[in-house]
Coordinates of C-alpha atoms in Angstrom, one line a residue:
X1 CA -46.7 26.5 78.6
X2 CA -45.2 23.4 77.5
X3 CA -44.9 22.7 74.1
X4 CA -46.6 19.2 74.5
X5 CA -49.7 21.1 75.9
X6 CA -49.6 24.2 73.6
X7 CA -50.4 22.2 70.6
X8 CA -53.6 20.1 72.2
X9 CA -54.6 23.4 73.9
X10 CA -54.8 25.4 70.6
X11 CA -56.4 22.9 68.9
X12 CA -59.2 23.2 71.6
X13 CA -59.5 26.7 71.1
X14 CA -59.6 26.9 67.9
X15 CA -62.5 24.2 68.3
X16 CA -64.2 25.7 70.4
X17 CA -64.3 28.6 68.4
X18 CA -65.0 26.9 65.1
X19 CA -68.3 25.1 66.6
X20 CA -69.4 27.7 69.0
X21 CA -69.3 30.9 66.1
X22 CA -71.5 28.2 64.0
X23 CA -74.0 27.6 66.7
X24 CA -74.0 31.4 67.2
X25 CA -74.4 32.3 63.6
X26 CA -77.7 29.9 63.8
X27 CA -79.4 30.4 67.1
X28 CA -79.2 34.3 66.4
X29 CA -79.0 35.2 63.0
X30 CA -82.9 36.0 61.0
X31 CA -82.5 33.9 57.7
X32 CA -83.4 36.8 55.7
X33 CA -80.1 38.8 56.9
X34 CA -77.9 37.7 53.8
X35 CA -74.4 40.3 54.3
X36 CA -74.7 39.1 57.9
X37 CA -74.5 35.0 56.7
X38 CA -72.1 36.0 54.2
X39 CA -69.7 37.2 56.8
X40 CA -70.4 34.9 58.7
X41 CA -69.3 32.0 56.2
X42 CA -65.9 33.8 55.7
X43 CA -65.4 34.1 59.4
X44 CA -65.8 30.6 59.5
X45 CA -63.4 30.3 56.8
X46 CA -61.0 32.2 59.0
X47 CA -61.4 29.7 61.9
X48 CA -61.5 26.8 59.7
X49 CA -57.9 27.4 58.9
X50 CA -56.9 28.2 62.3
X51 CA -58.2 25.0 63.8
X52 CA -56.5 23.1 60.7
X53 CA -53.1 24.5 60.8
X54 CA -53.6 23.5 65.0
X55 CA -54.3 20.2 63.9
X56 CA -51.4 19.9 61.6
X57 CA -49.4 20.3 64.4
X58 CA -50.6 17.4 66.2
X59 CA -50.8 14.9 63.6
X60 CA -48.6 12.8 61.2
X61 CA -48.8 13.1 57.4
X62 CA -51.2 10.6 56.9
X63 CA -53.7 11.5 59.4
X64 CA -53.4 15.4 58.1
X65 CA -54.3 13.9 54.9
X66 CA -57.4 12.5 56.4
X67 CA -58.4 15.6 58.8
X68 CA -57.4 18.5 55.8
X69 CA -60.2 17.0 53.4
X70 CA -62.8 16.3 56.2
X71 CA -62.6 19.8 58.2
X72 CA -62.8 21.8 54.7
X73 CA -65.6 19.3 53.7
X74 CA -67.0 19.9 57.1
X75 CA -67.0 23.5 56.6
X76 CA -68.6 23.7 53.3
X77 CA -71.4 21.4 54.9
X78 CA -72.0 24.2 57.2
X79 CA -71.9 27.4 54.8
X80 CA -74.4 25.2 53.0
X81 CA -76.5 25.2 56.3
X82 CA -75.5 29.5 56.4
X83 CA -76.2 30.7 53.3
X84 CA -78.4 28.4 51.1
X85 CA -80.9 26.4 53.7
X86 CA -80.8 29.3 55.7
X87 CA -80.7 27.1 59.0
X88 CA -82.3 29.5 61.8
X89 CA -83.4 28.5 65.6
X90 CA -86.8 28.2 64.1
X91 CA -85.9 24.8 62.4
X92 CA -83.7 23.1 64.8
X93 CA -84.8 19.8 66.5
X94 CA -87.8 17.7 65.6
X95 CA -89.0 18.6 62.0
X96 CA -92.6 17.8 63.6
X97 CA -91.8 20.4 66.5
X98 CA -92.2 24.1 64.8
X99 CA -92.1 26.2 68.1
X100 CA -88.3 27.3 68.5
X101 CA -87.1 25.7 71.7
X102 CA -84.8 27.7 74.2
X103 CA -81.8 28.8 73.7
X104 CA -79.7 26.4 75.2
X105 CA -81.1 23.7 74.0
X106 CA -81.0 25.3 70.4
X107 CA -77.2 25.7 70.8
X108 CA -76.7 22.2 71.6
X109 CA -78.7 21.4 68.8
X110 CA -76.9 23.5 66.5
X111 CA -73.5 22.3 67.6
X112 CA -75.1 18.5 66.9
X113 CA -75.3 19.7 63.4
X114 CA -71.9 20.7 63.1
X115 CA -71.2 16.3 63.1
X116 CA -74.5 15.8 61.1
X117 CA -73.6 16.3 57.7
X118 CA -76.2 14.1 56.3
X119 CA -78.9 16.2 58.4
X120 CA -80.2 12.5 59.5
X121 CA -83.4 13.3 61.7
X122 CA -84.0 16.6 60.6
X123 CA -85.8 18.6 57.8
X124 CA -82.6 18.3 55.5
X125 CA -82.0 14.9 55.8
X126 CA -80.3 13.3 52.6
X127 CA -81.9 11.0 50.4
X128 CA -80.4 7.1 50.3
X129 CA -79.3 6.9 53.4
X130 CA -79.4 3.3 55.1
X131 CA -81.1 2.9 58.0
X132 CA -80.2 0.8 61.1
X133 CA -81.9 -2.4 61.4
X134 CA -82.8 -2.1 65.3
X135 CA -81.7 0.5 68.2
X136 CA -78.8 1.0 70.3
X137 CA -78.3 2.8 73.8
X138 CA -75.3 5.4 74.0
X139 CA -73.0 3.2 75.9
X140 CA -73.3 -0.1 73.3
X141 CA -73.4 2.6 70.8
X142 CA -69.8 4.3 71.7
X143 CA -68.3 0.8 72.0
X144 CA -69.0 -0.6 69.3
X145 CA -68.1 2.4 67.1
X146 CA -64.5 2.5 69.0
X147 CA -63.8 -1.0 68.3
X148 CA -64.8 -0.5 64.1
X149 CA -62.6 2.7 64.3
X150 CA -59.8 0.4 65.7
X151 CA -60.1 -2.3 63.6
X152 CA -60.4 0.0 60.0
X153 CA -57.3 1.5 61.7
X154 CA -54.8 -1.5 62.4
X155 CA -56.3 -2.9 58.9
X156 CA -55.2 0.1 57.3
X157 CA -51.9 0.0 59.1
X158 CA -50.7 -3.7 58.2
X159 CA -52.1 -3.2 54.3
X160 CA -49.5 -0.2 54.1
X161 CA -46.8 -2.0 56.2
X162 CA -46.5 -5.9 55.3
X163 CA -46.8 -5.8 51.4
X164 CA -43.6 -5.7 49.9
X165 CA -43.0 -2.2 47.6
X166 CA -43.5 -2.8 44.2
X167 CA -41.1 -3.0 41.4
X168 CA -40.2 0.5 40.1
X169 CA -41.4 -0.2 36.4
X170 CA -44.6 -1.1 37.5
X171 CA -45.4 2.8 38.5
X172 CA -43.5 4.1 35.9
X173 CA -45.7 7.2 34.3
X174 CA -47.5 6.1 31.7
X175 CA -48.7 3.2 33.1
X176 CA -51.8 4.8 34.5
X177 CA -52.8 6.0 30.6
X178 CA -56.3 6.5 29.9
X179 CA -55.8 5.8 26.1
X180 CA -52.6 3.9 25.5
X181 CA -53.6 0.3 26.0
X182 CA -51.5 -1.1 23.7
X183 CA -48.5 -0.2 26.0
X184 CA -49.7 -2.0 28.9
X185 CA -47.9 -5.9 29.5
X186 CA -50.5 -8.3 31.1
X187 CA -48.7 -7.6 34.2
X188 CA -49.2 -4.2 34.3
X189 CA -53.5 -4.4 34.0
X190 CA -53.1 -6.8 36.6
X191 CA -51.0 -4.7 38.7
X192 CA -53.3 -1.5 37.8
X193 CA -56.6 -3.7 38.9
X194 CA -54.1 -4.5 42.4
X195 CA -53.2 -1.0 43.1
X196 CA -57.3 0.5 42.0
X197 CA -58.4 -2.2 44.4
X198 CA -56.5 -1.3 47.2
X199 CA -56.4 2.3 47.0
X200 CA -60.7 1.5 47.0
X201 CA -60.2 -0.4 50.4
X202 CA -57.7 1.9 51.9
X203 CA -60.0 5.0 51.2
X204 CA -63.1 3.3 52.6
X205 CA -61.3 2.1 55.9
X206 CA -60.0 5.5 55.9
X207 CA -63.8 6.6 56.1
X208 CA -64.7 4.0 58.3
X209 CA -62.3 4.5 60.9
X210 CA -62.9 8.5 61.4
X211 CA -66.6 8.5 61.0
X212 CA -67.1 5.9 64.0
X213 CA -64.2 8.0 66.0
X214 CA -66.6 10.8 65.6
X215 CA -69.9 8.6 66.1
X216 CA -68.3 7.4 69.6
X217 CA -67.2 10.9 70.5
X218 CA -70.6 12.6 70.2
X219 CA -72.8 10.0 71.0
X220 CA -70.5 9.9 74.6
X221 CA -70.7 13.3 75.0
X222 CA -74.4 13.4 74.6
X223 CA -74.1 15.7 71.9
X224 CA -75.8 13.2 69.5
X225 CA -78.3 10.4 69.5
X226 CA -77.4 6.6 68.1
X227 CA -79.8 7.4 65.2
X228 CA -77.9 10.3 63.7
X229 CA -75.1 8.0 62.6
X230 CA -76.6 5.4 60.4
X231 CA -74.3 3.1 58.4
X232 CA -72.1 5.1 56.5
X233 CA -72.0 3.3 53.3
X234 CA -75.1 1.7 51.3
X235 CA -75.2 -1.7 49.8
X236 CA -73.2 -2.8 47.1
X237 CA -76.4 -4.1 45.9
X238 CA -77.0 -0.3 44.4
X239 CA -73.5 -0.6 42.7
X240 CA -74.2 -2.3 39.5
X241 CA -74.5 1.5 37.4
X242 CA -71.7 4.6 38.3
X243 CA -74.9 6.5 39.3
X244 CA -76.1 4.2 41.6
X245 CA -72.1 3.8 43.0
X246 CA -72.3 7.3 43.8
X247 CA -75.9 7.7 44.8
X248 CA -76.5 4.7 46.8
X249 CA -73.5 2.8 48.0
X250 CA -70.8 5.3 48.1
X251 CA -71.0 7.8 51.6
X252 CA -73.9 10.5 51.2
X253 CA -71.6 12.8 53.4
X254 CA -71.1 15.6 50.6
X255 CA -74.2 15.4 49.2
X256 CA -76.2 17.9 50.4
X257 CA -73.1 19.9 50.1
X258 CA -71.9 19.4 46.1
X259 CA -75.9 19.8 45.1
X260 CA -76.6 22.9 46.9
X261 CA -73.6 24.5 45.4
X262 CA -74.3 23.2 41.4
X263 CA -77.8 24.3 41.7
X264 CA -76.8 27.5 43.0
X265 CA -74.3 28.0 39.7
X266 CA -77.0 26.6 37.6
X267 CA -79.5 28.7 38.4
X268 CA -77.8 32.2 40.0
X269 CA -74.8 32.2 38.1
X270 CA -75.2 30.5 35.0
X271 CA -79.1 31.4 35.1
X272 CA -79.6 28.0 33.0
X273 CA -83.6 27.4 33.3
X274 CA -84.5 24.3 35.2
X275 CA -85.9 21.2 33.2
X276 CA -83.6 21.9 30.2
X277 CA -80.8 19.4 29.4
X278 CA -78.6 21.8 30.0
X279 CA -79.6 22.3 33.1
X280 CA -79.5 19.0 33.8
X281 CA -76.3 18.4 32.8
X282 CA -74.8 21.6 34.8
X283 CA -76.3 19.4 37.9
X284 CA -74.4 16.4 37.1
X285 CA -71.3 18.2 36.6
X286 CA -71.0 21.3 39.1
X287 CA -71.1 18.3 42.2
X288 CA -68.0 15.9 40.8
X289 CA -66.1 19.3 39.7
X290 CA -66.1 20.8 43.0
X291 CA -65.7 17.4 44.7
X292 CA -62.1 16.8 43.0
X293 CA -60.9 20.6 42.4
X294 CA -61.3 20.6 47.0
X295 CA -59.5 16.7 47.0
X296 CA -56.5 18.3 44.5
X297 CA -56.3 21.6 46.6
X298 CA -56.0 19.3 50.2
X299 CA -52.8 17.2 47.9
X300 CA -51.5 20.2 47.3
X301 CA -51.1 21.2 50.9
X302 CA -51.1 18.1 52.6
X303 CA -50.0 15.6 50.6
X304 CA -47.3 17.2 49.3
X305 CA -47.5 15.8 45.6
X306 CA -46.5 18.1 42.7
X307 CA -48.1 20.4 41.1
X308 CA -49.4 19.2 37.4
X309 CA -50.5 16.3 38.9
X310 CA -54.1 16.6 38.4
X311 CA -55.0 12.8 38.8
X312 CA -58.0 13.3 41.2
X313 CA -59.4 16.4 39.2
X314 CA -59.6 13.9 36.3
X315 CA -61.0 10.9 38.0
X316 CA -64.2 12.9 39.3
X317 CA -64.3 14.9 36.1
X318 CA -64.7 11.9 34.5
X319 CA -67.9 10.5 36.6
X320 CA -70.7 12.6 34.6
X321 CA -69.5 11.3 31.3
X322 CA -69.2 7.6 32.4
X323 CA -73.0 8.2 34.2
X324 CA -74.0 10.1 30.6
X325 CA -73.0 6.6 28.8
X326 CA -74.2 4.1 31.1
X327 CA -77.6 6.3 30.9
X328 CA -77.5 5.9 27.0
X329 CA -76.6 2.4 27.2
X330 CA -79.6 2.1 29.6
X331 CA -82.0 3.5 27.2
X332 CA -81.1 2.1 23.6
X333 CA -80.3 -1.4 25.9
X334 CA -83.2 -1.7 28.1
X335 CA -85.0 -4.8 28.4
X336 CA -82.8 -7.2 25.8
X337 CA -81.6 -9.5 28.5
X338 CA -82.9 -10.2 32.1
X339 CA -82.2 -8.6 35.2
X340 CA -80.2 -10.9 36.9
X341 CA -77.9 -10.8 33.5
X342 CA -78.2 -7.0 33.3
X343 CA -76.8 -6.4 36.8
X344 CA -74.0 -9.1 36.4
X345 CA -72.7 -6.9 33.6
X346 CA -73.4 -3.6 35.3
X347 CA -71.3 -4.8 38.1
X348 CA -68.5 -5.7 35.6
X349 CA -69.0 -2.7 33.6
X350 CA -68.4 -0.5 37.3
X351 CA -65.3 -2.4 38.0
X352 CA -63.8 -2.1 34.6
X353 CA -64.8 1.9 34.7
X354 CA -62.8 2.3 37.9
X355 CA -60.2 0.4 36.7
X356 CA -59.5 3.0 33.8
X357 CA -60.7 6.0 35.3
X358 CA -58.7 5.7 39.1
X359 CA -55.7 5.0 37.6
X360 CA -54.3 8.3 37.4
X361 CA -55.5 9.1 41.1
X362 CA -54.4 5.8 42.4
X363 CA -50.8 5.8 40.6
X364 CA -50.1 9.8 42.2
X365 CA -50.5 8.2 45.4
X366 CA -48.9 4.9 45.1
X367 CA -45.8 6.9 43.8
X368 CA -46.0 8.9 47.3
X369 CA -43.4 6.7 50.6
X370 CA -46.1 6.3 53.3
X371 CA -45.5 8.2 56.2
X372 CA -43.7 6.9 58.9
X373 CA -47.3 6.7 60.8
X374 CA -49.8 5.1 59.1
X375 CA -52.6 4.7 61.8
X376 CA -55.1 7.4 60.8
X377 CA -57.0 7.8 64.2
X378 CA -55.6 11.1 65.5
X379 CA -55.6 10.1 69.3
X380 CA -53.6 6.9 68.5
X381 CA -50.9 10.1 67.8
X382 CA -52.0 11.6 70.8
X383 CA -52.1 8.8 73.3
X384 CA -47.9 8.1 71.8
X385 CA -47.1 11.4 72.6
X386 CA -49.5 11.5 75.6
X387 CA -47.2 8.7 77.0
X388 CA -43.9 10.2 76.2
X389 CA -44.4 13.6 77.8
X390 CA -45.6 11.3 80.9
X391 CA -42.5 8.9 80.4
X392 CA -39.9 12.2 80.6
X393 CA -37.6 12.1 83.2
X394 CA -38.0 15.5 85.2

């Protein structure tokens, strides 16, 4: 086979093996049959790296940056469906609806779940999610989810192309310090604010852009409905404290994912009893902790930064402890000005959190030469090369 059709046609195997061995593992597997799920999971595992490593091959450095992160996330979503909600046949489809269906249409309904990692509309559904103000039909649906993934796309692609590169002292290390203020010109908290800001776009276009490429793709297909893909972010209304950044505003996409796995080290490996403060603070670290050791793992492999560079691991290390002050702020603080006045300096207070604790993240990636392909959409790739094998003189 050519190599211009090897690469696509591994990358559907290895998809349809990813999804299909997940739908299998639901539809068939009792919930009670633990070494079973277990080797199930690291199957998956197995075929998770198969169908990344295909995808590599198919995409440029920027979009491998984007698909790394989400197909590990992806599959951690669905050991958490394996091994800790115990997802069986039983509970797929309608919540209200406890008769198992048939089998085909559990599989479908188990391959749905696969690009439902919020479990919106079933009995898992995560808290905070927004809802959409009135309904779509499939077709409308698909459009209009195409033309946001296009336009977060060529956004994306003229931020990274038509700024001049900035001047080498600027990202000179040390300037992202978390300490040393008094070594920072004027220019370079400005500059710091610039660079935070954009990264902050940049990473939310990026999110943008490949959830509505995947809303359009199953909602086509018929795989889902329009209701499963709700807005992906919250309002900013919600983002005037860290913990309502992160509860509210910010994607719910790893939720259900990061809390399953700290409760499951709080109580089963730790064995920390529920309701203590320990407890509770076991819960607010475990989620950030495995949330930035996966993002440094996927820079390690994808991204190609060093390794020492532990930027990321820091910022989301860092969360908990700016959520423990603002909590204690909250408490010795509350009521001695109004709301309106307590928000405007919540909102404030965020910005200039971010501004400190990003840096190191931001700065890591800023030092990085964009790829020569900066349009994160994988079938923009696909169609250039699509039209270059057909443009090949026999």
């Amino acid at each position: 086979m050519d190599a211009t059709l090897r690469a696509p046609a591994t990358v559907l195997l290895a998809a349809g093996l990813y999804t299909n061995f997940f739908a299998c593992v639901v539809v068939y597997t009792r919930r009670d049959a633990t070494v079973i799920r277990l080797c199930a999971a690291i199957t998956l595992a197995i075929l998770t790296e198969f169908l990344h490593d295909s995808g590599n091959h198919m995409l440029s450095p920027l979009q491998q940056r984007v698909f790394g992160p989400m197909l590990w996330h992806n599959y951690l979503s669905l050991v958490e469906l394996i091994l800790f909600s115990r997802a069986d046949r039983s509970e797929l489809g309608d919540p209200s609806n406890s008769p198992p269906g048939p089998v085909p249409g559990a599989w479908l309904q188990a391959l749905a779940l696969i690009f439902n990692p919020r479990r919106v509309g079933t009995k898992w559904e995560v808290k905070g999610i927004p809802k959409r103000s009135k309904p779509q039909g499939r077709f409308s649906f698909a459009f209009r989810s195409v033309l946001k993934a296009l336009l977060a796309s060529t956004i994306i692609d003229a931020i990274l192309r038509l700024p001049p590169k900035p001047e080498p002292h600027l990202l000179e290390p040390g300037k992202e310090t978390l300490y040393a203020f008094w070594t920072l010109s004027s220019e370079d908290i400005i500059f710091r604010f610039m660079v935070t800001l954009m990264f902050t776009i940049i990473t939310c276009l990026t999110v943008i852009c490949m959830y509505y490429f995947a809303a359009a793709l199953t909602v086509a297909i018929g795989l889902n409905k329009p209701e499963s893909w709700p807005p992906i972010f919250g309002s900013l209304r919600n983002a005037y404290t860290i913990r309502g950044l992160w509860n509210r505003t910010w994607h719910q996409v790893l939720r259900r994912v990061v809390v399953a796995f700290g409760d499951f080290t709080s109580d089963n490996i730790l064995c920390i009893p529920r309701g203590s403060i320990l407890s509770r603070l076991s819960r607010l670290f475990f989620p950030f902790f495995m949330s930035g050791t996966l993002h440094y793992i996927m820079e390690l492999k994808d991204d190609g930064l060093a390794q020492g560079r532990f930027g990321v691991l820091v910022f989301f290390l860092l969360q908990p402890l700016g959520i423990l002050l603002e909590e204690v702020v909250h408490y010795t603080c509350s009521g001695l000005f109004p709301r309106t006045i307590q928000r405007t300096i919540g909102y404030i207070w965020v910005g200039t959190w971010f501004w400190w604790s990003m840096a190191g993240f931001c700065f890591e990636q800023s030092r990085t030469d964009p790829p020569p392909d900066l349009a994160p959409i994988p079938f923009v790739l696909m169609a250039k090369r699509s039209l270059l094998f057909l443009n090949r003189s026999p």
